């Protein structure tokens, strides 16, 4: 997977390397039309003339990029990303690699970051998080030939390898456990609807509820943005319904803790009146009272696996997707048989 060069631009533009050099450096010798075409191609393939020296030396950046399209204020309280980054950092530091982290506003900004990083030789590869349905970032990374590993999958990754776990199986185990306790009104506070893992969980939730004979009107999913504030709003909406749920599954621990607080604020006991389950376990889940039943998996190990796979790809090794262990349910004090039949 080679970086873009002046020769690549010349070949695509149908001109000489000298003409490309003139255009990139703003020198006379090419027409305005040709100059614009050359500059457009350079931007498209992620070439930056300021990085020409490093390109000629063939030196690696010895850095891996991670661009996150999340509000910066939420990342510091998001245990999943902190665990993921700690696992990535542990693997990279052991091989004398650095992690370049950037928070972006939207997918277009994220794509622009990838083009700049690769064109300026700032990174040797990237980790792609928060895979979306019909994700536009995947074909761009394929076109750039930028080594990349998707944290997620297995669907929608194109030719990019991914590190993933079976979200549907974990969701099914959770609903089956709640139904075994006697719950028939089970709700879910999901994540961002455009994310692929949210869609997988939503589809799995509907399927397992139908398989277990739960009434569709009693098994709703409310979308959210993963913040405590949005999780609290979703919980109030659910608990204010005429037929409120007796159990709620939250797509992250921050929302689950916010939901626990809302239930207590509304005079409901947990787990007597409401059972609460968090998706991904964290120290926060064990510190609140009652401690939260949660889906547990080793997030730092997940990040370490993604980093190892990416470094192999950077080294030119042909890599394939890796399936990691499915999250398992850890019952604690926030779940019990429902008091209301």
Tab-separated table of C-alpha atoms in Angstrom:
chain	number	residue	atom	x	y	z
A	1	UNK	CA	0.000	0.000	0.000
A	2	UNK	CA	2.122	2.917	-1.246
A	3	UNK	CA	1.544	6.562	-0.573
A	4	UNK	CA	0.494	8.858	-3.461
A	5	UNK	CA	3.370	10.362	-5.454
A	6	UNK	CA	3.938	12.977	-8.157
A	7	UNK	CA	4.163	10.095	-10.628
A	8	UNK	CA	0.640	8.974	-9.639
A	9	UNK	CA	-0.716	12.453	-10.291
A	10	UNK	CA	1.114	12.695	-13.632
A	11	UNK	CA	-0.266	9.338	-14.765
A	12	UNK	CA	-3.856	10.230	-13.853
A	13	UNK	CA	-3.613	13.720	-15.383
A	14	UNK	CA	-1.859	12.496	-18.525
A	15	UNK	CA	1.020	14.951	-18.126
A	16	UNK	CA	4.716	14.818	-17.263
A	17	UNK	CA	6.068	14.831	-13.701
A	18	UNK	CA	7.630	18.211	-14.517
A	19	UNK	CA	4.213	19.636	-15.364
A	20	UNK	CA	2.868	18.321	-12.052
A	21	UNK	CA	5.759	19.965	-10.192
A	22	UNK	CA	5.066	23.286	-11.938
A	23	UNK	CA	1.375	23.120	-11.038
A	24	UNK	CA	1.923	22.140	-7.408
A	25	UNK	CA	4.517	24.844	-6.852
A	26	UNK	CA	2.558	27.606	-8.593
A	27	UNK	CA	5.144	28.049	-11.323
A	28	UNK	CA	4.453	28.975	-14.961
A	29	UNK	CA	4.693	26.313	-17.627
A	30	UNK	CA	1.189	24.801	-17.519
A	31	UNK	CA	-2.194	26.170	-18.495
A	32	UNK	CA	-4.735	27.219	-15.855
A	33	UNK	CA	-6.990	24.324	-16.892
A	34	UNK	CA	-4.195	21.777	-16.491
A	35	UNK	CA	-3.137	23.328	-13.175
A	36	UNK	CA	-6.674	23.054	-11.793
A	37	UNK	CA	-6.939	19.441	-12.966
A	38	UNK	CA	-3.611	18.530	-11.342
A	39	UNK	CA	-4.523	20.222	-8.057
A	40	UNK	CA	-7.894	18.472	-8.016
A	41	UNK	CA	-6.253	15.074	-8.544
A	42	UNK	CA	-3.664	15.815	-5.827
A	43	UNK	CA	-6.463	16.629	-3.393
A	44	UNK	CA	-8.462	13.559	-4.402
A	45	UNK	CA	-5.636	11.088	-3.765
A	46	UNK	CA	-4.415	12.889	-0.642
A	47	UNK	CA	-1.071	14.189	-1.945
A	48	UNK	CA	0.522	17.155	-0.181
A	49	UNK	CA	3.603	18.829	-1.704
A	50	UNK	CA	4.753	19.900	1.778
A	51	UNK	CA	5.441	16.250	2.587
A	52	UNK	CA	7.537	15.537	-0.488
A	53	UNK	CA	10.768	15.219	1.478
A	54	UNK	CA	9.404	12.496	3.717
A	55	UNK	CA	7.891	10.748	0.704
A	56	UNK	CA	11.258	10.722	-1.057
A	57	UNK	CA	13.013	9.342	2.031
A	58	UNK	CA	10.450	6.546	2.350
A	59	UNK	CA	10.423	7.060	6.135
A	60	UNK	CA	7.435	5.898	8.119
A	61	UNK	CA	5.616	8.282	10.426
A	62	UNK	CA	5.529	5.630	13.199
A	63	UNK	CA	2.100	6.922	14.157
A	64	UNK	CA	-1.429	5.582	13.899
A	65	UNK	CA	-4.441	7.875	13.464
A	66	UNK	CA	-7.793	7.769	15.243
A	67	UNK	CA	-10.437	10.358	14.259
A	68	UNK	CA	-13.593	10.343	16.380
A	69	UNK	CA	-16.834	11.947	15.272
A	70	UNK	CA	-18.134	12.498	18.783
A	71	UNK	CA	-18.528	15.648	20.920
A	72	UNK	CA	-15.215	16.176	22.719
A	73	UNK	CA	-17.016	16.831	26.016
A	74	UNK	CA	-18.484	13.322	26.035
A	75	UNK	CA	-15.279	11.394	25.359
A	76	UNK	CA	-13.817	12.040	28.804
A	77	UNK	CA	-16.782	10.343	30.496
A	78	UNK	CA	-17.215	7.545	27.929
A	79	UNK	CA	-15.600	4.435	29.484
A	80	UNK	CA	-15.759	2.466	26.210
A	81	UNK	CA	-13.481	4.854	24.330
A	82	UNK	CA	-11.150	5.297	27.294
A	83	UNK	CA	-10.775	1.503	27.507
A	84	UNK	CA	-10.353	1.166	23.756
A	85	UNK	CA	-7.684	3.872	23.601
A	86	UNK	CA	-5.815	2.408	26.575
A	87	UNK	CA	-5.623	-0.945	24.779
A	88	UNK	CA	-4.489	0.682	21.543
A	89	UNK	CA	-1.853	2.767	23.348
A	90	UNK	CA	-0.455	-0.230	25.213
A	91	UNK	CA	0.112	-2.107	21.949
A	92	UNK	CA	1.484	0.888	20.054
A	93	UNK	CA	3.893	2.001	22.773
A	94	UNK	CA	5.334	-1.508	22.964
A	95	UNK	CA	6.327	-1.086	19.300
A	96	UNK	CA	7.460	2.559	19.599
A	97	UNK	CA	4.416	3.876	17.716
A	98	UNK	CA	2.389	6.956	18.663
A	99	UNK	CA	-1.364	7.513	18.536
A	100	UNK	CA	-2.603	10.644	16.741
A	101	UNK	CA	-6.098	11.444	18.030
A	102	UNK	CA	-8.423	14.051	16.532
A	103	UNK	CA	-12.055	14.844	17.294
A	104	UNK	CA	-14.069	15.899	14.212
A	105	UNK	CA	-17.475	17.465	13.705
A	106	UNK	CA	-18.896	15.214	10.971
A	107	UNK	CA	-17.990	12.440	8.493
A	108	UNK	CA	-16.902	14.958	5.831
A	109	UNK	CA	-14.419	16.480	8.255
A	110	UNK	CA	-13.222	13.004	9.163
A	111	UNK	CA	-12.593	12.140	5.511
A	112	UNK	CA	-10.675	15.402	5.091
A	113	UNK	CA	-8.500	14.442	8.072
A	114	UNK	CA	-7.689	11.072	6.502
A	115	UNK	CA	-6.699	12.736	3.225
A	116	UNK	CA	-4.478	15.234	5.029
A	117	UNK	CA	-2.858	12.678	7.342
A	118	UNK	CA	-2.027	10.340	4.461
A	119	UNK	CA	-0.993	13.059	2.039
A	120	UNK	CA	1.268	14.733	4.600
A	121	UNK	CA	2.735	11.419	5.782
A	122	UNK	CA	1.552	12.048	9.332
A	123	UNK	CA	0.313	8.487	9.955
A	124	UNK	CA	1.041	5.007	8.629
A	125	UNK	CA	-2.518	3.759	9.117
A	126	UNK	CA	-5.818	4.515	10.840
A	127	UNK	CA	-8.425	2.894	13.046
A	128	UNK	CA	-11.991	3.478	11.853
A	129	UNK	CA	-14.620	3.650	14.624
A	130	UNK	CA	-18.404	4.036	14.692
A	131	UNK	CA	-19.077	2.233	11.411
A	132	UNK	CA	-22.199	3.623	9.762
A	133	UNK	CA	-24.749	2.083	7.425
A	134	UNK	CA	-23.452	2.617	3.845
A	135	UNK	CA	-20.395	4.276	5.339
A	136	UNK	CA	-18.807	6.771	2.889
A	137	UNK	CA	-15.480	6.594	4.714
A	138	UNK	CA	-14.826	2.985	3.687
A	139	UNK	CA	-14.522	3.534	-0.113
A	140	UNK	CA	-12.438	6.682	0.495
A	141	UNK	CA	-9.912	4.742	2.583
A	142	UNK	CA	-9.872	1.994	-0.046
A	143	UNK	CA	-9.208	4.558	-2.774
A	144	UNK	CA	-6.433	6.227	-0.777
A	145	UNK	CA	-4.889	2.794	-0.121
A	146	UNK	CA	-4.401	3.964	3.435
A	147	UNK	CA	-3.918	0.951	5.760
A	148	UNK	CA	-7.003	0.838	7.973
A	149	UNK	CA	-8.739	-1.460	10.436
A	150	UNK	CA	-12.409	-1.083	11.313
A	151	UNK	CA	-13.366	-1.338	14.969
A	152	UNK	CA	-16.653	-3.079	14.233
A	153	UNK	CA	-18.266	-5.139	11.511
A	154	UNK	CA	-18.289	-7.693	10.024
A	155	UNK	CA	-20.745	-6.203	7.495
A	156	UNK	CA	-20.151	-2.917	5.698
A	157	UNK	CA	-16.352	-2.908	5.949
A	158	UNK	CA	-15.692	-3.386	2.225
A	159	UNK	CA	-12.155	-4.649	1.672
A	160	UNK	CA	-11.018	-3.322	5.053
A	161	UNK	CA	-10.363	-5.831	7.851
A	162	UNK	CA	-12.260	-5.384	11.084
A	163	UNK	CA	-12.222	-6.404	14.729
A	164	UNK	CA	-15.727	-7.266	15.871
A	165	UNK	CA	-17.872	-9.179	18.349
A	166	UNK	CA	-21.340	-10.709	18.004
A	167	UNK	CA	-23.639	-7.903	19.154
A	168	UNK	CA	-26.792	-9.841	18.231
A	169	UNK	CA	-25.889	-12.833	20.394
A	170	UNK	CA	-25.125	-10.621	23.393
A	171	UNK	CA	-28.440	-8.797	23.000
A	172	UNK	CA	-30.339	-12.083	22.737
A	173	UNK	CA	-28.715	-13.404	25.925
A	174	UNK	CA	-29.775	-10.258	27.781
A	175	UNK	CA	-33.415	-10.374	26.706
A	176	UNK	CA	-33.624	-14.111	27.400
A	177	UNK	CA	-32.305	-13.506	30.920
A	178	UNK	CA	-34.882	-10.778	31.596
A	179	UNK	CA	-37.728	-12.915	30.251
A	180	UNK	CA	-36.547	-15.821	32.421
A	181	UNK	CA	-36.909	-13.488	35.422
A	182	UNK	CA	-40.527	-12.903	34.379
A	183	UNK	CA	-40.301	-9.611	32.487
A	184	UNK	CA	-42.704	-9.151	29.571
A	185	UNK	CA	-42.397	-5.378	29.103
A	186	UNK	CA	-38.788	-4.794	28.093
A	187	UNK	CA	-37.584	-1.513	26.574
A	188	UNK	CA	-34.237	-0.432	25.175
A	189	UNK	CA	-32.527	2.949	25.080
A	190	UNK	CA	-30.410	2.614	21.954
A	191	UNK	CA	-27.569	4.654	20.502
A	192	UNK	CA	-27.290	6.764	17.379
A	193	UNK	CA	-29.562	5.169	14.728
A	194	UNK	CA	-27.089	5.720	11.874
A	195	UNK	CA	-24.405	3.560	13.488
A	196	UNK	CA	-24.222	0.000	12.230
A	197	UNK	CA	-23.875	-1.614	15.642
A	198	UNK	CA	-27.027	0.249	16.763
A	199	UNK	CA	-28.903	-1.203	13.795
A	200	UNK	CA	-27.585	-4.700	14.554
A	201	UNK	CA	-28.705	-4.416	18.171
A	202	UNK	CA	-32.115	-2.997	17.197
A	203	UNK	CA	-32.745	-5.791	14.689
A	204	UNK	CA	-31.613	-8.409	17.209
A	205	UNK	CA	-33.834	-6.909	19.917
A	206	UNK	CA	-36.898	-7.098	17.683
A	207	UNK	CA	-36.083	-10.637	16.588
A	208	UNK	CA	-35.528	-12.085	20.054
A	209	UNK	CA	-38.613	-10.339	21.466
A	210	UNK	CA	-40.728	-11.794	18.649
A	211	UNK	CA	-39.192	-15.239	19.149
A	212	UNK	CA	-40.008	-15.144	22.867
A	213	UNK	CA	-43.582	-14.021	22.217
A	214	UNK	CA	-43.347	-10.537	23.730
A	215	UNK	CA	-45.949	-7.994	22.649
A	216	UNK	CA	-44.436	-5.587	20.126
A	217	UNK	CA	-46.073	-2.617	21.872
A	218	UNK	CA	-44.290	-3.536	25.104
A	219	UNK	CA	-40.818	-3.835	23.553
A	220	UNK	CA	-39.856	-0.416	22.220
A	221	UNK	CA	-36.468	1.084	21.398
A	222	UNK	CA	-35.868	4.796	22.012
A	223	UNK	CA	-32.831	6.292	20.181
A	224	UNK	CA	-30.342	8.524	21.971
A	225	UNK	CA	-26.914	10.117	21.555
A	226	UNK	CA	-25.170	8.129	24.340
A	227	UNK	CA	-25.036	11.063	26.753
A	228	UNK	CA	-26.377	10.914	30.286
A	229	UNK	CA	-28.741	13.787	29.546
A	230	UNK	CA	-30.307	12.046	26.561
A	231	UNK	CA	-30.458	8.750	28.439
A	232	UNK	CA	-32.303	10.483	31.272
A	233	UNK	CA	-34.809	12.063	28.858
A	234	UNK	CA	-35.453	8.705	27.185
A	235	UNK	CA	-35.972	7.049	30.571
A	236	UNK	CA	-38.495	9.671	31.699
A	237	UNK	CA	-40.405	9.154	28.466
A	238	UNK	CA	-40.498	5.385	28.953
A	239	UNK	CA	-41.414	5.480	32.650
A	240	UNK	CA	-44.168	8.042	32.084
A	241	UNK	CA	-46.039	5.739	29.674
A	242	UNK	CA	-49.336	4.163	30.718
A	243	UNK	CA	-47.742	0.714	30.407
A	244	UNK	CA	-44.237	1.445	31.550
A	245	UNK	CA	-41.535	-1.186	31.052
A	246	UNK	CA	-40.423	-3.348	33.939
A	247	UNK	CA	-36.904	-3.637	32.489
A	248	UNK	CA	-34.734	-1.338	30.373
A	249	UNK	CA	-31.534	-2.184	28.459
A	250	UNK	CA	-29.208	0.765	27.827
A	251	UNK	CA	-26.679	0.905	24.990
A	252	UNK	CA	-23.971	2.291	27.265
A	253	UNK	CA	-23.164	2.534	30.948
A	254	UNK	CA	-23.435	6.328	31.184
A	255	UNK	CA	-27.084	6.253	30.062
A	256	UNK	CA	-27.834	3.304	32.350
A	257	UNK	CA	-26.576	5.226	35.372
A	258	UNK	CA	-28.626	8.258	34.309
A	259	UNK	CA	-31.661	5.974	33.924
A	260	UNK	CA	-31.122	4.555	37.401
A	261	UNK	CA	-31.125	8.091	38.801
A	262	UNK	CA	-34.339	8.993	36.931
A	263	UNK	CA	-36.124	5.867	38.204
A	264	UNK	CA	-35.227	6.736	41.785
A	265	UNK	CA	-36.229	10.377	41.194
A	266	UNK	CA	-39.671	9.143	40.025
A	267	UNK	CA	-40.137	7.069	43.161
A	268	UNK	CA	-39.423	3.681	41.582
A	269	UNK	CA	-37.180	1.140	43.220
A	270	UNK	CA	-34.471	-0.715	41.342
A	271	UNK	CA	-34.772	-3.659	40.891
A	272	UNK	CA	-38.218	-3.972	42.540
A	273	UNK	CA	-40.116	-1.724	40.126
A	274	UNK	CA	-37.559	-1.562	37.333
A	275	UNK	CA	-34.638	-3.737	36.256
A	276	UNK	CA	-31.704	-1.977	34.585
A	277	UNK	CA	-29.025	-3.471	32.287
A	278	UNK	CA	-25.992	-1.583	30.927
A	279	UNK	CA	-24.075	-2.376	27.737
A	280	UNK	CA	-20.541	-2.441	28.289
A	281	UNK	CA	-19.539	-3.019	31.873
A	282	UNK	CA	-17.287	-0.480	33.575
A	283	UNK	CA	-16.114	0.506	37.067
A	284	UNK	CA	-19.025	2.986	37.134
A	285	UNK	CA	-21.485	0.093	36.931
A	286	UNK	CA	-19.972	-1.460	40.049
A	287	UNK	CA	-19.807	1.761	42.055
A	288	UNK	CA	-23.474	2.829	41.908
A	289	UNK	CA	-26.157	1.406	44.206
A	290	UNK	CA	-27.512	-0.993	43.332
A	291	UNK	CA	-24.578	-2.136	41.149
A	292	UNK	CA	-25.689	-2.549	37.546
A	293	UNK	CA	-26.157	-5.804	35.704
A	294	UNK	CA	-24.039	-5.351	32.583
A	295	UNK	CA	-22.739	-6.921	29.411
A	296	UNK	CA	-19.035	-7.451	30.016
A	297	UNK	CA	-16.157	-7.719	27.566
A	298	UNK	CA	-12.469	-6.826	27.688
A	299	UNK	CA	-12.423	-3.456	25.917
A	300	UNK	CA	-8.665	-2.798	26.327
A	301	UNK	CA	-7.975	-6.234	24.782
A	302	UNK	CA	-10.364	-5.284	21.954
A	303	UNK	CA	-8.330	-2.121	21.307
A	304	UNK	CA	-5.053	-4.025	21.507
A	305	UNK	CA	-6.260	-6.532	18.923
A	306	UNK	CA	-7.263	-3.718	16.556
A	307	UNK	CA	-3.839	-2.071	16.960
A	308	UNK	CA	-1.972	-5.354	16.304
A	309	UNK	CA	-4.017	-5.979	13.176
A	310	UNK	CA	-3.334	-2.466	11.895
A	311	UNK	CA	0.410	-2.665	12.511
A	312	UNK	CA	0.482	-5.949	10.598
A	313	UNK	CA	-1.291	-4.235	7.695
A	314	UNK	CA	1.195	-1.342	7.834
A	315	UNK	CA	4.034	-3.879	7.642
A	316	UNK	CA	2.533	-5.317	4.453
A	317	UNK	CA	1.061	-8.471	6.000
A	318	UNK	CA	-2.201	-9.634	4.441
A	319	UNK	CA	-4.725	-9.439	7.281
A	320	UNK	CA	-8.306	-10.623	7.726
A	321	UNK	CA	-11.163	-9.725	10.051
A	322	UNK	CA	-10.901	-10.956	13.641
A	323	UNK	CA	-13.896	-11.997	15.714
A	324	UNK	CA	-13.385	-11.305	19.421
A	325	UNK	CA	-15.237	-13.027	22.303
A	326	UNK	CA	-18.929	-12.147	22.606
A	327	UNK	CA	-19.862	-9.985	25.569
A	328	UNK	CA	-21.353	-11.959	28.439
A	329	UNK	CA	-23.975	-10.914	30.939
A	330	UNK	CA	-22.839	-10.208	34.502
A	331	UNK	CA	-25.944	-10.136	36.766
A	332	UNK	CA	-25.801	-7.765	39.730
A	333	UNK	CA	-28.216	-5.989	42.001
A	334	UNK	CA	-30.101	-3.969	39.366
A	335	UNK	CA	-32.101	-6.917	37.965
A	336	UNK	CA	-34.727	-9.097	39.637
A	337	UNK	CA	-38.167	-10.588	38.912
A	338	UNK	CA	-40.728	-7.812	38.268
A	339	UNK	CA	-42.983	-6.751	41.113
A	340	UNK	CA	-45.772	-5.864	38.653
A	341	UNK	CA	-47.059	-8.920	36.726
